[in-house]
């Protein structure tokens, strides 16, 4: 049921590493070029990575057919939805969107948010997720989706280490933690919807705010971060483990 990628995972890994090297080089080379120029370059590069991801995998789907959700999985999805709403309220997401709509830098903020959503989802939940999933298949490992989600989320969180060049280190480490938790949740969305685009849309909305290109300068209390994103991490992993078991059950039934 897992769709076999167009190219072997080793070749895809080589492509993914090249993309990361280019991204790091571009980030440092264009960092002082002005927000408009940097935003346009980031968005163009993100679109190219999306096309490369599709070329490498051959699809934006994970399984064929889509895994049917059991009653237990649907219940956990409701819990996930509640946690996402709590996160949106804690992060004042509706207010940030309204402020952004009235921002003088709306175009640049929109391009930065789109670039982040498209690039990071294409690379981590797209290409790297495919690499890990293929590797799990090749090695006949259990909990394929859970492991692939955790590994790709670790890469997603690590991408934010680049912000150390310009931001408050304590705030950046908080960002890395909640990026890892969000990475798990975005993987949940990836496997549940069987497409990249819902994750790209949610990622865009979370990043669509005034000053998205500005470095993080202030830390917040760890308590709300641990409560919201810690819960997100635990619930997301529980869901993925259950999803793995449901996938195996349906896969066995399809073969019999």
Short mmCIF file of C-alpha atoms in Angstrom, two decimals:
data_model
loop_
_atom_site.label_atom_id
_atom_site.label_comp_id
_atom_site.label_asym_id
_atom_site.label_seq_id
_atom_site.Cartn_x
_atom_site.Cartn_y
_atom_site.Cartn_z
CA UNK A 1 0.00 0.00 0.00
CA UNK A 2 2.94 2.38 0.52
CA UNK A 3 3.63 3.96 -2.85
CA UNK A 4 7.08 3.10 -4.15
CA UNK A 5 9.07 6.21 -5.03
CA UNK A 6 10.39 6.83 -8.50
CA UNK A 7 14.01 6.66 -7.31
CA UNK A 8 15.83 4.66 -4.57
CA UNK A 9 16.11 6.25 -1.16
CA UNK A 10 19.92 6.55 -1.38
CA UNK A 11 19.65 8.68 -4.54
CA UNK A 12 16.91 10.78 -2.93
CA UNK A 13 19.12 11.31 0.12
CA UNK A 14 21.88 12.68 -2.11
CA UNK A 15 19.39 15.12 -3.70
CA UNK A 16 18.06 16.19 -0.28
CA UNK A 17 21.57 16.92 1.02
CA UNK A 18 22.35 19.01 -2.07
CA UNK A 19 19.14 20.98 -1.52
CA UNK A 20 20.12 21.65 2.11
CA UNK A 21 23.58 22.86 1.09
CA UNK A 22 22.12 25.23 -1.50
CA UNK A 23 19.55 26.49 1.02
CA UNK A 24 22.21 27.28 3.64
CA UNK A 25 24.43 29.00 1.08
CA UNK A 26 21.51 31.06 -0.24
CA UNK A 27 20.40 32.04 3.27
CA UNK A 28 23.82 33.45 4.13
CA UNK A 29 24.45 34.99 0.69
CA UNK A 30 21.11 36.85 0.53
CA UNK A 31 20.57 37.60 4.23
CA UNK A 32 21.51 41.30 3.86
CA UNK A 33 20.05 41.80 0.38
CA UNK A 34 16.78 43.36 1.56
CA UNK A 35 13.50 41.74 2.59
CA UNK A 36 11.81 41.95 -0.83
CA UNK A 37 14.72 40.40 -2.71
CA UNK A 38 15.27 37.71 -0.08
CA UNK A 39 11.55 36.86 0.04
CA UNK A 40 11.31 36.48 -3.74
CA UNK A 41 14.44 34.30 -3.86
CA UNK A 42 13.15 32.11 -1.01
CA UNK A 43 9.77 31.65 -2.69
CA UNK A 44 11.31 30.81 -6.07
CA UNK A 45 13.65 28.28 -4.44
CA UNK A 46 10.74 26.77 -2.50
CA UNK A 47 8.74 26.24 -5.70
CA UNK A 48 11.75 24.58 -7.32
CA UNK A 49 12.15 22.24 -4.32
CA UNK A 50 8.44 21.35 -4.51
CA UNK A 51 8.88 20.36 -8.17
CA UNK A 52 12.05 18.39 -7.36
CA UNK A 53 10.20 16.57 -4.57
CA UNK A 54 7.43 15.57 -6.95
CA UNK A 55 10.02 14.51 -9.53
CA UNK A 56 11.92 12.37 -7.01
CA UNK A 57 8.90 10.69 -5.41
CA UNK A 58 6.56 10.70 -8.40
CA UNK A 59 3.55 11.69 -6.30
CA UNK A 60 2.49 13.73 -3.27
CA UNK A 61 0.65 10.74 -1.83
CA UNK A 62 2.03 8.29 0.73
CA UNK A 63 -0.26 5.28 0.34
CA UNK A 64 -2.63 3.92 -2.26
CA UNK A 65 -5.40 3.60 -1.39
CA UNK A 66 -5.64 6.05 1.50
CA UNK A 67 -5.63 4.35 4.91
CA UNK A 68 -9.15 4.17 6.33
CA UNK A 69 -9.41 5.69 9.79
CA UNK A 70 -10.74 3.53 12.61
CA UNK A 71 -13.02 4.92 15.33
CA UNK A 72 -10.02 5.11 17.65
CA UNK A 73 -7.99 7.14 15.14
CA UNK A 74 -10.92 9.51 14.59
CA UNK A 75 -11.16 10.07 18.35
CA UNK A 76 -7.44 10.90 18.52
CA UNK A 77 -7.89 13.27 15.58
CA UNK A 78 -10.49 15.16 17.61
CA UNK A 79 -7.97 15.47 20.47
CA UNK A 80 -5.35 16.68 17.98
CA UNK A 81 -7.81 19.27 16.66
CA UNK A 82 -8.41 20.57 20.20
CA UNK A 83 -4.66 20.87 20.82
CA UNK A 84 -4.19 22.75 17.54
CA UNK A 85 -6.95 25.19 18.50
CA UNK A 86 -5.31 25.70 21.91
CA UNK A 87 -1.99 26.35 20.17
CA UNK A 88 -3.60 28.87 17.83
CA UNK A 89 -5.16 30.73 20.78
CA UNK A 90 -1.97 30.60 22.89
CA UNK A 91 0.06 31.94 19.95
CA UNK A 92 -2.67 34.55 19.24
CA UNK A 93 -2.85 33.34 15.66
CA UNK A 94 -6.13 35.11 14.71
CA UNK A 95 -4.76 38.46 15.99
CA UNK A 96 -1.47 37.95 14.15
CA UNK A 97 -3.31 37.30 10.90
CA UNK A 98 -5.38 40.47 11.34
CA UNK A 99 -2.27 42.51 12.12
CA UNK A 100 -0.56 41.08 9.08
CA UNK A 101 -3.46 42.04 6.80
CA UNK A 102 -2.90 45.66 7.85
CA UNK A 103 0.90 45.46 7.68
CA UNK A 104 2.85 47.65 5.26
CA UNK A 105 5.00 44.58 4.50
CA UNK A 106 2.08 42.28 3.66
CA UNK A 107 3.56 41.16 0.33
CA UNK A 108 6.98 40.31 1.81
CA UNK A 109 5.41 38.58 4.84
CA UNK A 110 3.19 36.52 2.53
CA UNK A 111 6.11 35.47 0.34
CA UNK A 112 8.23 34.51 3.36
CA UNK A 113 5.37 32.46 4.86
CA UNK A 114 4.61 30.75 1.56
CA UNK A 115 8.29 30.02 1.01
CA UNK A 116 8.63 28.52 4.51
CA UNK A 117 5.51 26.39 4.14
CA UNK A 118 6.34 25.10 0.67
CA UNK A 119 10.08 24.55 1.20
CA UNK A 120 10.00 23.00 4.66
CA UNK A 121 7.04 20.73 3.96
CA UNK A 122 8.43 19.65 0.57
CA UNK A 123 11.84 18.87 2.02
CA UNK A 124 10.98 17.37 5.41
CA UNK A 125 7.46 15.90 5.12
CA UNK A 126 7.99 15.25 1.41
CA UNK A 127 11.49 14.19 0.41
CA UNK A 128 13.00 13.19 3.77
CA UNK A 129 9.80 11.46 4.87
CA UNK A 130 9.91 9.45 1.63
CA UNK A 131 13.59 8.60 2.21
CA UNK A 132 12.97 7.31 5.73
CA UNK A 133 9.80 5.47 4.72
CA UNK A 134 11.57 3.69 1.86
CA UNK A 135 14.42 2.78 4.19
CA UNK A 136 11.93 1.36 6.70
CA UNK A 137 10.36 -0.69 3.90
CA UNK A 138 13.72 -1.98 2.70
CA UNK A 139 14.74 -3.03 6.20
CA UNK A 140 11.25 -4.39 7.03
CA UNK A 141 11.06 -2.23 10.14
CA UNK A 142 7.95 -1.88 12.28
CA UNK A 143 6.21 1.46 12.96
CA UNK A 144 7.34 2.82 9.59
CA UNK A 145 5.24 5.98 9.67
CA UNK A 146 6.06 6.78 13.29
CA UNK A 147 9.80 6.41 12.81
CA UNK A 148 9.76 8.38 9.55
CA UNK A 149 7.76 11.16 11.21
CA UNK A 150 10.17 11.41 14.15
CA UNK A 151 13.28 11.44 11.96
CA UNK A 152 11.86 14.03 9.54
CA UNK A 153 10.67 16.17 12.49
CA UNK A 154 14.20 16.12 13.93
CA UNK A 155 15.51 17.48 10.63
CA UNK A 156 12.72 20.08 10.60
CA UNK A 157 13.64 21.24 14.09
CA UNK A 158 17.35 21.28 13.25
CA UNK A 159 16.73 23.60 10.29
CA UNK A 160 15.96 26.33 12.82
CA UNK A 161 19.52 26.18 14.16
CA UNK A 162 20.33 28.56 11.30
CA UNK A 163 18.50 31.28 13.22
CA UNK A 164 21.30 31.25 15.81
CA UNK A 165 23.27 33.56 13.53
CA UNK A 166 20.96 36.44 14.27
CA UNK A 167 18.62 35.68 17.16
CA UNK A 168 18.49 35.09 20.91
CA UNK A 169 19.93 31.60 21.46
CA UNK A 170 17.50 30.75 24.29
CA UNK A 171 14.54 31.74 22.10
CA UNK A 172 15.95 29.72 19.20
CA UNK A 173 16.21 26.57 21.32
CA UNK A 174 12.58 27.03 22.33
CA UNK A 175 11.76 27.38 18.64
CA UNK A 176 13.64 24.15 17.84
CA UNK A 177 11.61 22.26 20.47
CA UNK A 178 8.22 23.44 19.28
CA UNK A 179 9.26 23.03 15.64
CA UNK A 180 10.02 19.36 16.42
CA UNK A 181 6.59 18.94 18.04
CA UNK A 182 4.92 20.71 15.11
CA UNK A 183 6.87 18.48 12.75
CA UNK A 184 5.23 15.44 14.34
CA UNK A 185 1.81 17.05 14.00
CA UNK A 186 2.42 18.01 10.37
CA UNK A 187 3.45 14.40 9.69
CA UNK A 188 0.11 13.33 11.19
CA UNK A 189 -1.63 15.62 8.71
CA UNK A 190 0.57 14.28 5.89
CA UNK A 191 -0.31 10.62 6.41
CA UNK A 192 -3.95 11.23 7.33
CA UNK A 193 -4.81 13.43 4.34
CA UNK A 194 -2.38 11.53 2.06
CA UNK A 195 -1.08 14.76 0.52
CA UNK A 196 1.44 17.53 1.19
CA UNK A 197 -0.89 20.43 0.54
CA UNK A 198 -2.88 20.53 3.79
CA UNK A 199 0.41 20.65 5.70
CA UNK A 200 1.72 23.42 3.45
CA UNK A 201 -1.47 25.42 4.06
CA UNK A 202 -1.33 25.05 7.85
CA UNK A 203 2.40 25.82 7.90
CA UNK A 204 1.75 28.97 5.85
CA UNK A 205 -0.95 30.18 8.24
CA UNK A 206 1.26 29.63 11.31
CA UNK A 207 4.08 31.65 9.73
CA UNK A 208 1.90 34.35 8.14
CA UNK A 209 2.56 37.20 10.55
CA UNK A 210 4.23 40.61 10.75
CA UNK A 211 7.99 40.46 11.17
CA UNK A 212 8.34 36.83 10.10
CA UNK A 213 11.79 37.62 8.67
CA UNK A 214 12.94 39.32 11.88
CA UNK A 215 15.18 37.36 14.28
CA UNK A 216 13.72 36.04 17.52
CA UNK A 217 14.75 38.38 20.30
CA UNK A 218 12.81 37.32 23.39
CA UNK A 219 12.19 34.06 25.19
CA UNK A 220 8.82 33.10 26.62
CA UNK A 221 7.96 30.95 29.60
CA UNK A 222 8.73 27.26 29.10
CA UNK A 223 5.53 26.26 30.94
CA UNK A 224 2.99 27.04 28.17
CA UNK A 225 5.42 25.70 25.55
CA UNK A 226 5.76 22.39 27.39
CA UNK A 227 2.03 22.16 28.08
CA UNK A 228 0.90 22.86 24.51
CA UNK A 229 3.72 21.49 22.41
CA UNK A 230 4.62 18.70 24.83
CA UNK A 231 1.01 17.51 24.65
CA UNK A 232 1.14 17.88 20.86
CA UNK A 233 4.26 15.72 20.72
CA UNK A 234 2.85 12.93 22.91
CA UNK A 235 -0.57 12.85 21.24
CA UNK A 236 0.96 13.00 17.78
CA UNK A 237 3.24 10.02 18.45
CA UNK A 238 0.38 8.01 19.98
CA UNK A 239 -1.71 8.72 16.88
CA UNK A 240 1.10 7.70 14.53
CA UNK A 241 1.68 4.41 16.38
CA UNK A 242 -2.04 3.64 16.09
CA UNK A 243 -1.95 4.69 12.42
CA UNK A 244 0.96 2.28 11.82
CA UNK A 245 -0.98 -0.59 13.38
CA UNK A 246 -4.09 0.24 11.38
CA UNK A 247 -2.02 0.38 8.20
CA UNK A 248 -0.48 -3.03 8.89
CA UNK A 249 -3.91 -4.52 9.56
CA UNK A 250 -5.39 -3.13 6.35
CA UNK A 251 -2.30 -4.13 4.39
CA UNK A 252 -2.57 -7.71 5.60
CA UNK A 253 -6.27 -7.84 4.71
CA UNK A 254 -5.50 -6.51 1.22
CA UNK A 255 -2.92 -9.27 0.67
CA UNK A 256 -5.16 -12.10 1.93
#
